[in-house]
Short mmCIF file of C-alpha atoms in Angstrom, two decimals:
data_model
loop_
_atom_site.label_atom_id
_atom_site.label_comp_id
_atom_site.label_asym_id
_atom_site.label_seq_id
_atom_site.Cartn_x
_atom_site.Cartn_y
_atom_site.Cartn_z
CA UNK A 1 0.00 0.00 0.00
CA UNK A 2 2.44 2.45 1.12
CA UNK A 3 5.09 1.47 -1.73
CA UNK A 4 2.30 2.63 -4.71
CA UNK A 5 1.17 5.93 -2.52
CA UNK A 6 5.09 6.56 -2.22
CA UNK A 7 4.67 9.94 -5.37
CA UNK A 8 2.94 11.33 -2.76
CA UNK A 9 4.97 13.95 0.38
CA UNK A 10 2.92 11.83 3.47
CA UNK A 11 1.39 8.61 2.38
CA UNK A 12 -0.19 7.97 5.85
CA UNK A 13 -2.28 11.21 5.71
CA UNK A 14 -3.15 9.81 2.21
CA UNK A 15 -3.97 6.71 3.47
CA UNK A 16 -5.85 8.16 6.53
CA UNK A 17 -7.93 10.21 3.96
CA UNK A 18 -9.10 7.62 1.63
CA UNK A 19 -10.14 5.90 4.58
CA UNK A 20 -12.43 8.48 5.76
CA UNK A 21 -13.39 9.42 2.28
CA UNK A 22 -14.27 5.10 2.12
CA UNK A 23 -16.14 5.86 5.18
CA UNK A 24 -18.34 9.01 4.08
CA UNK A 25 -19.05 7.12 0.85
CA UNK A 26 -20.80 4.59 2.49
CA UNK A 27 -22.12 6.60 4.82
CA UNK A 28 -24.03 8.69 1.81
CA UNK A 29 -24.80 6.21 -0.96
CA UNK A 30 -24.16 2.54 0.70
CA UNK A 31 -24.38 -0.37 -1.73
CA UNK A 32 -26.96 1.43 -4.73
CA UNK A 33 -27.70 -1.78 -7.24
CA UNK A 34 -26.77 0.41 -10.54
CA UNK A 35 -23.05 0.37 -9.23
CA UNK A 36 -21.06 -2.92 -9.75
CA UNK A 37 -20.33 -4.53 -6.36
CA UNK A 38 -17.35 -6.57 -6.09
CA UNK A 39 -19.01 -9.24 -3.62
CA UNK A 40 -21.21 -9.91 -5.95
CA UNK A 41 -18.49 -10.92 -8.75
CA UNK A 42 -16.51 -12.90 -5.59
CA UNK A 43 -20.11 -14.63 -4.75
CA UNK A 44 -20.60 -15.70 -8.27
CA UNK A 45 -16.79 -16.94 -8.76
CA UNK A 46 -16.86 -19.04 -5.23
CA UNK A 47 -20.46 -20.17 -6.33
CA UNK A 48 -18.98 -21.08 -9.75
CA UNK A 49 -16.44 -22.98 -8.19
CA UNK A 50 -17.96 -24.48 -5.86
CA UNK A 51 -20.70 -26.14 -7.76
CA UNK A 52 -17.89 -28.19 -9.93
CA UNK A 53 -15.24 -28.74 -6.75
CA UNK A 54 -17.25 -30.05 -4.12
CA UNK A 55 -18.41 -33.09 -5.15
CA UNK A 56 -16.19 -36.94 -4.77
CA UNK A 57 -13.08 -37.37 -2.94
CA UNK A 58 -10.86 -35.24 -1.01
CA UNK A 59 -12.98 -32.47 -0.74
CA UNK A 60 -10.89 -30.85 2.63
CA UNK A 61 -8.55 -30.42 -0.08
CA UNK A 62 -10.46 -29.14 -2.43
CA UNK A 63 -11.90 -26.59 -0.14
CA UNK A 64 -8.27 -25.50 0.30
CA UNK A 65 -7.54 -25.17 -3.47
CA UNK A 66 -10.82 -22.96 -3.67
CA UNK A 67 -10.34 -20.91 -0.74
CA UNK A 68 -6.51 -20.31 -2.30
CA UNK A 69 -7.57 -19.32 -5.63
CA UNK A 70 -10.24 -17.02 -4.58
CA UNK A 71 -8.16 -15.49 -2.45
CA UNK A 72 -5.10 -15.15 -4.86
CA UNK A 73 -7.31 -13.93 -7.48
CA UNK A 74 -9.43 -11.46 -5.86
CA UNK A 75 -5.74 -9.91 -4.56
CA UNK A 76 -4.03 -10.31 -7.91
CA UNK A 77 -6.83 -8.44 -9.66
CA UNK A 78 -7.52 -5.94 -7.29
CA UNK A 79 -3.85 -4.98 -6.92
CA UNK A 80 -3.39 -4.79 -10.21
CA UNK A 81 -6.49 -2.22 -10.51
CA UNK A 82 -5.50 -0.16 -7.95
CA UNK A 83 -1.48 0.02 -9.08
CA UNK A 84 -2.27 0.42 -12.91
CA UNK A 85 -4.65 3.52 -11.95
CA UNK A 86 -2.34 5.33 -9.62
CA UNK A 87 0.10 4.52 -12.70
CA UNK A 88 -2.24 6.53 -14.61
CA UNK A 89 -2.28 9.69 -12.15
CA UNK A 90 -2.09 9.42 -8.32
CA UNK A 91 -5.56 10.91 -8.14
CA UNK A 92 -7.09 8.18 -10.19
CA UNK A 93 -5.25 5.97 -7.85
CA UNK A 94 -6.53 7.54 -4.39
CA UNK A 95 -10.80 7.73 -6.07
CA UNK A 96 -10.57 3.89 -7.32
CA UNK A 97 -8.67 2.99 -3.56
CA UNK A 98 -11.90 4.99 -1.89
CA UNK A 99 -14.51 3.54 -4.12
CA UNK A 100 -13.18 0.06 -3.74
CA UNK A 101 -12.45 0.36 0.35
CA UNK A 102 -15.96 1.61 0.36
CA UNK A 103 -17.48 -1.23 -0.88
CA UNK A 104 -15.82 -4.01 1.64
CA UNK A 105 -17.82 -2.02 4.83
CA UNK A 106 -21.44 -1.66 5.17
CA UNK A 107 -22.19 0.98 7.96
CA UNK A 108 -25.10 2.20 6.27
CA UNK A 109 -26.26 -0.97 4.85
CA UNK A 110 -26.45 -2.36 8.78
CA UNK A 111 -28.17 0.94 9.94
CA UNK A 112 -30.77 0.66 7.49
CA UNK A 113 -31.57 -2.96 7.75
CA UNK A 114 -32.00 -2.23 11.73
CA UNK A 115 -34.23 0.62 11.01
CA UNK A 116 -35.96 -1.59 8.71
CA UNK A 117 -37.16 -3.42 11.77
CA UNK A 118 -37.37 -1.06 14.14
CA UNK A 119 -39.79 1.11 12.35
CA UNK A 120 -42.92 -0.94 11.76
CA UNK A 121 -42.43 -1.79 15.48
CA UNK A 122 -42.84 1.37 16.53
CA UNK A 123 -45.71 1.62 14.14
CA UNK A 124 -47.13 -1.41 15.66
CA UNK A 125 -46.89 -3.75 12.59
CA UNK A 126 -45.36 -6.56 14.28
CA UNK A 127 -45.57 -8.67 10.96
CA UNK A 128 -43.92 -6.38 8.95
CA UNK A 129 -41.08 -6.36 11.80
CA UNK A 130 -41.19 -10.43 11.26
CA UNK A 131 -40.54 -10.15 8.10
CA UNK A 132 -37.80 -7.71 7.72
CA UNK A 133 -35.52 -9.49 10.60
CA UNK A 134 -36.04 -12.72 8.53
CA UNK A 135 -34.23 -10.85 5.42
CA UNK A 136 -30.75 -10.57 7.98
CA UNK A 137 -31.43 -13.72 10.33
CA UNK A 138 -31.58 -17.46 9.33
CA UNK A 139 -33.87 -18.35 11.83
CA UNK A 140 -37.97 -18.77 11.34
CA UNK A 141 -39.66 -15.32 12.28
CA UNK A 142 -43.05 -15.84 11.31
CA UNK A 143 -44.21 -16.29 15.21
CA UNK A 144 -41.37 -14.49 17.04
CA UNK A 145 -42.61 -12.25 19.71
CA UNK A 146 -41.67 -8.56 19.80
CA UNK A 147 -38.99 -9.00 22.34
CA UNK A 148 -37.40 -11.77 20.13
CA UNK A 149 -38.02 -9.58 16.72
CA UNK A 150 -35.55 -7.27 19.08
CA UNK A 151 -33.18 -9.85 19.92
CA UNK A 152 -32.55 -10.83 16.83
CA UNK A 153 -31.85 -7.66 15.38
CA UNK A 154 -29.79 -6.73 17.99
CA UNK A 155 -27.61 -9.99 17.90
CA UNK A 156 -27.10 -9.11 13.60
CA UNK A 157 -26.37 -5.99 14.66
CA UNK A 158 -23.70 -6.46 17.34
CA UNK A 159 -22.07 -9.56 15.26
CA UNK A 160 -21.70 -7.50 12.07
CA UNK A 161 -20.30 -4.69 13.07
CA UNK A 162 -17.12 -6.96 13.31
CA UNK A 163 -17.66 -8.36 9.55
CA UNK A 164 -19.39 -5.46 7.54
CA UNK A 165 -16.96 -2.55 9.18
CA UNK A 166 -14.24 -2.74 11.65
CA UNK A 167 -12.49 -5.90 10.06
CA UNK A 168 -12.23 -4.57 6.86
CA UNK A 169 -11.16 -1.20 8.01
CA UNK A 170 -8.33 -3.36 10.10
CA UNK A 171 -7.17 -4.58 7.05
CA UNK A 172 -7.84 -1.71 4.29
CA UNK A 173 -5.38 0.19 7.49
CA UNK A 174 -2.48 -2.52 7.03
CA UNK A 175 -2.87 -2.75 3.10
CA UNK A 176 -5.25 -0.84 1.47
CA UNK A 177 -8.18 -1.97 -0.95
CA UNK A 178 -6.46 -5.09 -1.85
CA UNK A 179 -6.07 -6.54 1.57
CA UNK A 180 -9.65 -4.96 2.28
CA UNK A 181 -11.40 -6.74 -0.59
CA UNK A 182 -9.40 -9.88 0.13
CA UNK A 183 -10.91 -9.86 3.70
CA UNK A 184 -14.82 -9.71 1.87
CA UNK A 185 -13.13 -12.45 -0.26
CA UNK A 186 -12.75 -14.46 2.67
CA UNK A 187 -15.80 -13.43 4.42
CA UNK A 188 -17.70 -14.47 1.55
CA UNK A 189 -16.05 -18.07 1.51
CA UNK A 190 -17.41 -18.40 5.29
CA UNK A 191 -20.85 -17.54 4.35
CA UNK A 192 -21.24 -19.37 1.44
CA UNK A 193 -19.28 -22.87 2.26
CA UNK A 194 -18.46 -22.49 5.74
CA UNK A 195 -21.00 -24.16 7.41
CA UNK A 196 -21.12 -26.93 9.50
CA UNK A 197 -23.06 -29.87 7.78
CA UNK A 198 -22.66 -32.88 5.39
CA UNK A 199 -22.21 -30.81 1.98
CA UNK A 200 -19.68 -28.61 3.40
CA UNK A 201 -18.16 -29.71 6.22
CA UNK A 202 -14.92 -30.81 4.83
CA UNK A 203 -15.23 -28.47 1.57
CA UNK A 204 -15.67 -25.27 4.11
CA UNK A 205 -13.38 -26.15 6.61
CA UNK A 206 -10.22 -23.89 4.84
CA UNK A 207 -12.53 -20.85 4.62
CA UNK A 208 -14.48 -21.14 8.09
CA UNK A 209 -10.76 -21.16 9.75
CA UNK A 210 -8.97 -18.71 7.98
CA UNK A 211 -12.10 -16.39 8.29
CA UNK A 212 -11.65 -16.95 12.50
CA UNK A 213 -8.33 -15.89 11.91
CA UNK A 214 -8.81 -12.54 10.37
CA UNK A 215 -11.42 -12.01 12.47
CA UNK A 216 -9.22 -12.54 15.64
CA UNK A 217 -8.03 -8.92 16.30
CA UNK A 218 -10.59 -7.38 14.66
CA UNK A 219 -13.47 -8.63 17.22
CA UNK A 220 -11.48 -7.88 20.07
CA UNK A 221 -10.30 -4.18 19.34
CA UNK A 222 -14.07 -3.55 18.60
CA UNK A 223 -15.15 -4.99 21.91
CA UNK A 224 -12.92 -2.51 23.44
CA UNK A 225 -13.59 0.14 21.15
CA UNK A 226 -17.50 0.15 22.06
CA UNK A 227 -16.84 0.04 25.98
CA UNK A 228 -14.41 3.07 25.20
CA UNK A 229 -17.55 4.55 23.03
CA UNK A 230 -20.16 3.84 25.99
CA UNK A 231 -18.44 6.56 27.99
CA UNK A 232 -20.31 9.46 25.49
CA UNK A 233 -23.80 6.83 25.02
CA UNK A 234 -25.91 7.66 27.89
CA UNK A 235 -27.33 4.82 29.90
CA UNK A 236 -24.52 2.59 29.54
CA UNK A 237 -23.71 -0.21 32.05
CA UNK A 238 -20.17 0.16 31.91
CA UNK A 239 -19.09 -2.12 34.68
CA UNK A 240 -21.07 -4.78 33.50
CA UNK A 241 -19.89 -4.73 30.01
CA UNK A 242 -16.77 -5.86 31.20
CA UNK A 243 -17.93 -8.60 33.42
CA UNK A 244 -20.21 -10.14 30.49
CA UNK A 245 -17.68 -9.61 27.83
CA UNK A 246 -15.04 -11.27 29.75
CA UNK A 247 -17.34 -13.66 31.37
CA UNK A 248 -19.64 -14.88 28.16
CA UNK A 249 -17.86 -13.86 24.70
CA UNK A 250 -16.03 -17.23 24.94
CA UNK A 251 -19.55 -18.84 24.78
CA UNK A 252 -20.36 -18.09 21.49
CA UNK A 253 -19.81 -21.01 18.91
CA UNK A 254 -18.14 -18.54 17.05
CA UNK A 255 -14.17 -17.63 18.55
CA UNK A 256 -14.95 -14.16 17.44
CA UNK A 257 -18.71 -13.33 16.98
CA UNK A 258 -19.20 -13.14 21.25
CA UNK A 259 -17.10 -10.53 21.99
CA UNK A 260 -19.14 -7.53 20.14
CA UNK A 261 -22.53 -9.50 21.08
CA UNK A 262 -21.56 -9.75 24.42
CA UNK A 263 -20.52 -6.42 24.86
CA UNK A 264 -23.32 -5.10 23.92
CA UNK A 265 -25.47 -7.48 25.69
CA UNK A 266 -23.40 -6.04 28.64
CA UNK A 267 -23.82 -2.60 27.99
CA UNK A 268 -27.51 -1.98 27.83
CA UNK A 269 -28.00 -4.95 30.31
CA UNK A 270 -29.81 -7.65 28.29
CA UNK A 271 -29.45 -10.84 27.26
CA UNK A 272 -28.32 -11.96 23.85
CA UNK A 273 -28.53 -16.17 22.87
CA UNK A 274 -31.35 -18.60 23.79
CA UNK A 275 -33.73 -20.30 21.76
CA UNK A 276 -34.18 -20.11 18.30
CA UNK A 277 -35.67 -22.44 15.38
CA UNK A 278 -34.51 -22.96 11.91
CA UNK A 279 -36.69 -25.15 9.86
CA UNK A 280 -39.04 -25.86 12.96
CA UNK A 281 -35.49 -27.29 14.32
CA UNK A 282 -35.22 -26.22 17.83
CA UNK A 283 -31.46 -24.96 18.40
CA UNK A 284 -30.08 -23.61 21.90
CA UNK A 285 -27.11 -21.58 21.68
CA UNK A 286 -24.94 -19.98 24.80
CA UNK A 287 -26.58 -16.87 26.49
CA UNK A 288 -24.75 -13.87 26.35
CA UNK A 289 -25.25 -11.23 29.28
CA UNK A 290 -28.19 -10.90 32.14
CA UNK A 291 -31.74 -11.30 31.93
CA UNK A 292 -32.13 -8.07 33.50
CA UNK A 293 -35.48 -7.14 31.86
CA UNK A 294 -37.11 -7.82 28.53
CA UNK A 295 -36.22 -6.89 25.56
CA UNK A 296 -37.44 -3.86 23.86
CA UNK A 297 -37.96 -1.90 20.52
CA UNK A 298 -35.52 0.69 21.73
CA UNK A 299 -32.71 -1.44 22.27
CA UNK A 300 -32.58 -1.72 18.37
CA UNK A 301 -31.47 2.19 18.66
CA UNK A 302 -28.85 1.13 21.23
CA UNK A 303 -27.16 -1.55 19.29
CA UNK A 304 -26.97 1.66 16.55
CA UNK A 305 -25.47 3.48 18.73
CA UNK A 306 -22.85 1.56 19.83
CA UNK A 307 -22.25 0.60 16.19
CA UNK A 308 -21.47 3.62 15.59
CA UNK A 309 -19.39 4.85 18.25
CA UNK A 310 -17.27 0.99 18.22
CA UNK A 311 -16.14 2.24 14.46
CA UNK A 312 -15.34 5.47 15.60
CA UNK A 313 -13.11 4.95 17.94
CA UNK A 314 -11.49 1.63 16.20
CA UNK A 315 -10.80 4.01 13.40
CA UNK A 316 -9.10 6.68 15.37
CA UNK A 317 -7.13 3.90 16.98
CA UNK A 318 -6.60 2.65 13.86
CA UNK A 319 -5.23 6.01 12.55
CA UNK A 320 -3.28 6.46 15.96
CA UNK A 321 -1.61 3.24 15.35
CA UNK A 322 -0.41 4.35 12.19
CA UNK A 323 1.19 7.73 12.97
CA UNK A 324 2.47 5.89 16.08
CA UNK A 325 4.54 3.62 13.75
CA UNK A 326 5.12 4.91 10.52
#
């Protein structure tokens, strides 16, 4: 990253700049459908892939192949984008860096599909709710209670702030859009072939590890980075966010999901986890805070909040880092 920003006097404030120019595209225009996503393209390459690889023998090898050429192409193509343009002028260089970067984070994408809920709630249209939370949840929805409507947003919430911001701010921070976009690439790979039953066990395994791994820091910097948010978000149970995060993000079946959903759990003082059907399949997974009192429609606004202030403050870290070492 810094080797193809090196025609310019500071390359850090360059970098810092398309980062926050990544961040107030988002912010403004999210994901419109008339612009050319790259997840899209990576979804459609790993689906390609994937339909002709994962069948016979060996497939825990053949998962590895896929998750390696994904990976090396998704790099290899968006490296060469990004160096051939600031070839052409360093300007056309630093727009393509912010439009790409922009596309591996979804602040506004997240916001919106929480509002999405939270509005016919507040309108009283309970079914509408249901039916929006089912478009970001796998679970059924069609008889969830209000409170559970709630929990589930706040849970999608929580968890993907991890995957759809800080992560791939981490790595767009430590190598620009390539490394960014190569994170999606791998997030992708998780939630199309990482899962845990008879067609992809073996086949996903490469992807669902490798995604833990770059997931590692990421989850617990934004742990931290909320709590250190929840000082300026009135109402927050600061104390207690500690004790739950250190006492129930290990719970989570994920190594990294917990620590955001627990945090947050701890913070407003609910609990995260419990019941939950897929299929009419009844599943129990790990609790994640205190029962202290139900659920309601305006912890949806909370989780928001603390969205939004856990980015914040991971990217000013982030940018501290970088000055602190350059």
């Amino acid at each position: 990253m810094l080797g193809y920003l090196s025609t310019f006097n500071d390359p850090i404030i360059i970098l810092c700049v398309i980062l926050l120019a990544a961040i107030l595209l988002d912010l403004i225009i999210g994901d419109p459908c008339w612009i050319p996503h790259p997840v899209v393209q990576m979804g459609k390459l790993i689906s390609f892939l994937e339909t002709r690889w994962n069948r016979g023998e060996r497939r825990m090898r053949k998962g590895i192949i896929l998750t390696a050429t994904v990976i090396l192409s998704i790099f290899c193509i968006s490296f060469s984008i990004v160096f051939f343009a600031y070839q052409l002028h360093p300007l056309a260089g630093v727009l393509v860096e912010i439009y790409l970067i922009s596309t591996t984070i979804a602040i506004k994408g997240l916001r919106t599909a929480a509002k999405n809920v939270l509005t016919p709630l507040v309108h009283g249209n309970l079914v509408k709710a249901r039916k929006n939370v089912s478009m970001v949840v796998g679970r059924d929805t069609k008889s969830l209670p209000e409170s559970e409507v709630v929990r589930g947003t706040v849970e999608t919430v929580a968890e993907n702030t991890v995957d759809g911001i800080t992560a791939p701010l981490f790595w767009a921070i430590i190598g620009g859009a390539p490394l960014a976009l190569v994170y999606r690439a791998i997030n992708t790979l998780d939630s199309m072939v990482g899962y845990k039953n008879e067609r992809f066990m073996q086949f996903g395994w490469a992807s669902a590890k490798l995604d833990d791994v770059v997931n590692w820091i990421p989850a617990r910097v934004t742990a931290l980075s909320m709590w250190l948010a929840s000082f300026f978000i009135r109402g927050s149970k600061m104390k207690h966010g500690l004790k739950i995060t250190w006492r129930d993000a290990r719970k989570h079946p994920s190594p990294n999901s917990g620590w955001s959903e627990a945090m947050v759990a701890g913070l407003i003082g609910i609990q995260l986890g419990g019941i939950n059907y897929y299929s009419g399949v009844k599943s129990i997974r790990a609790t994640m805070g205190d029962p202290l009192r139900e659920l309601v429609r305006s912890d949806i606004e909370k989780s928001i909040l603390y969205m939004h202030g856990g980015w914040i403050v991971f990217f000013v870290m982030g940018v501290g880092f970088l000055f602190l070492f350059r």
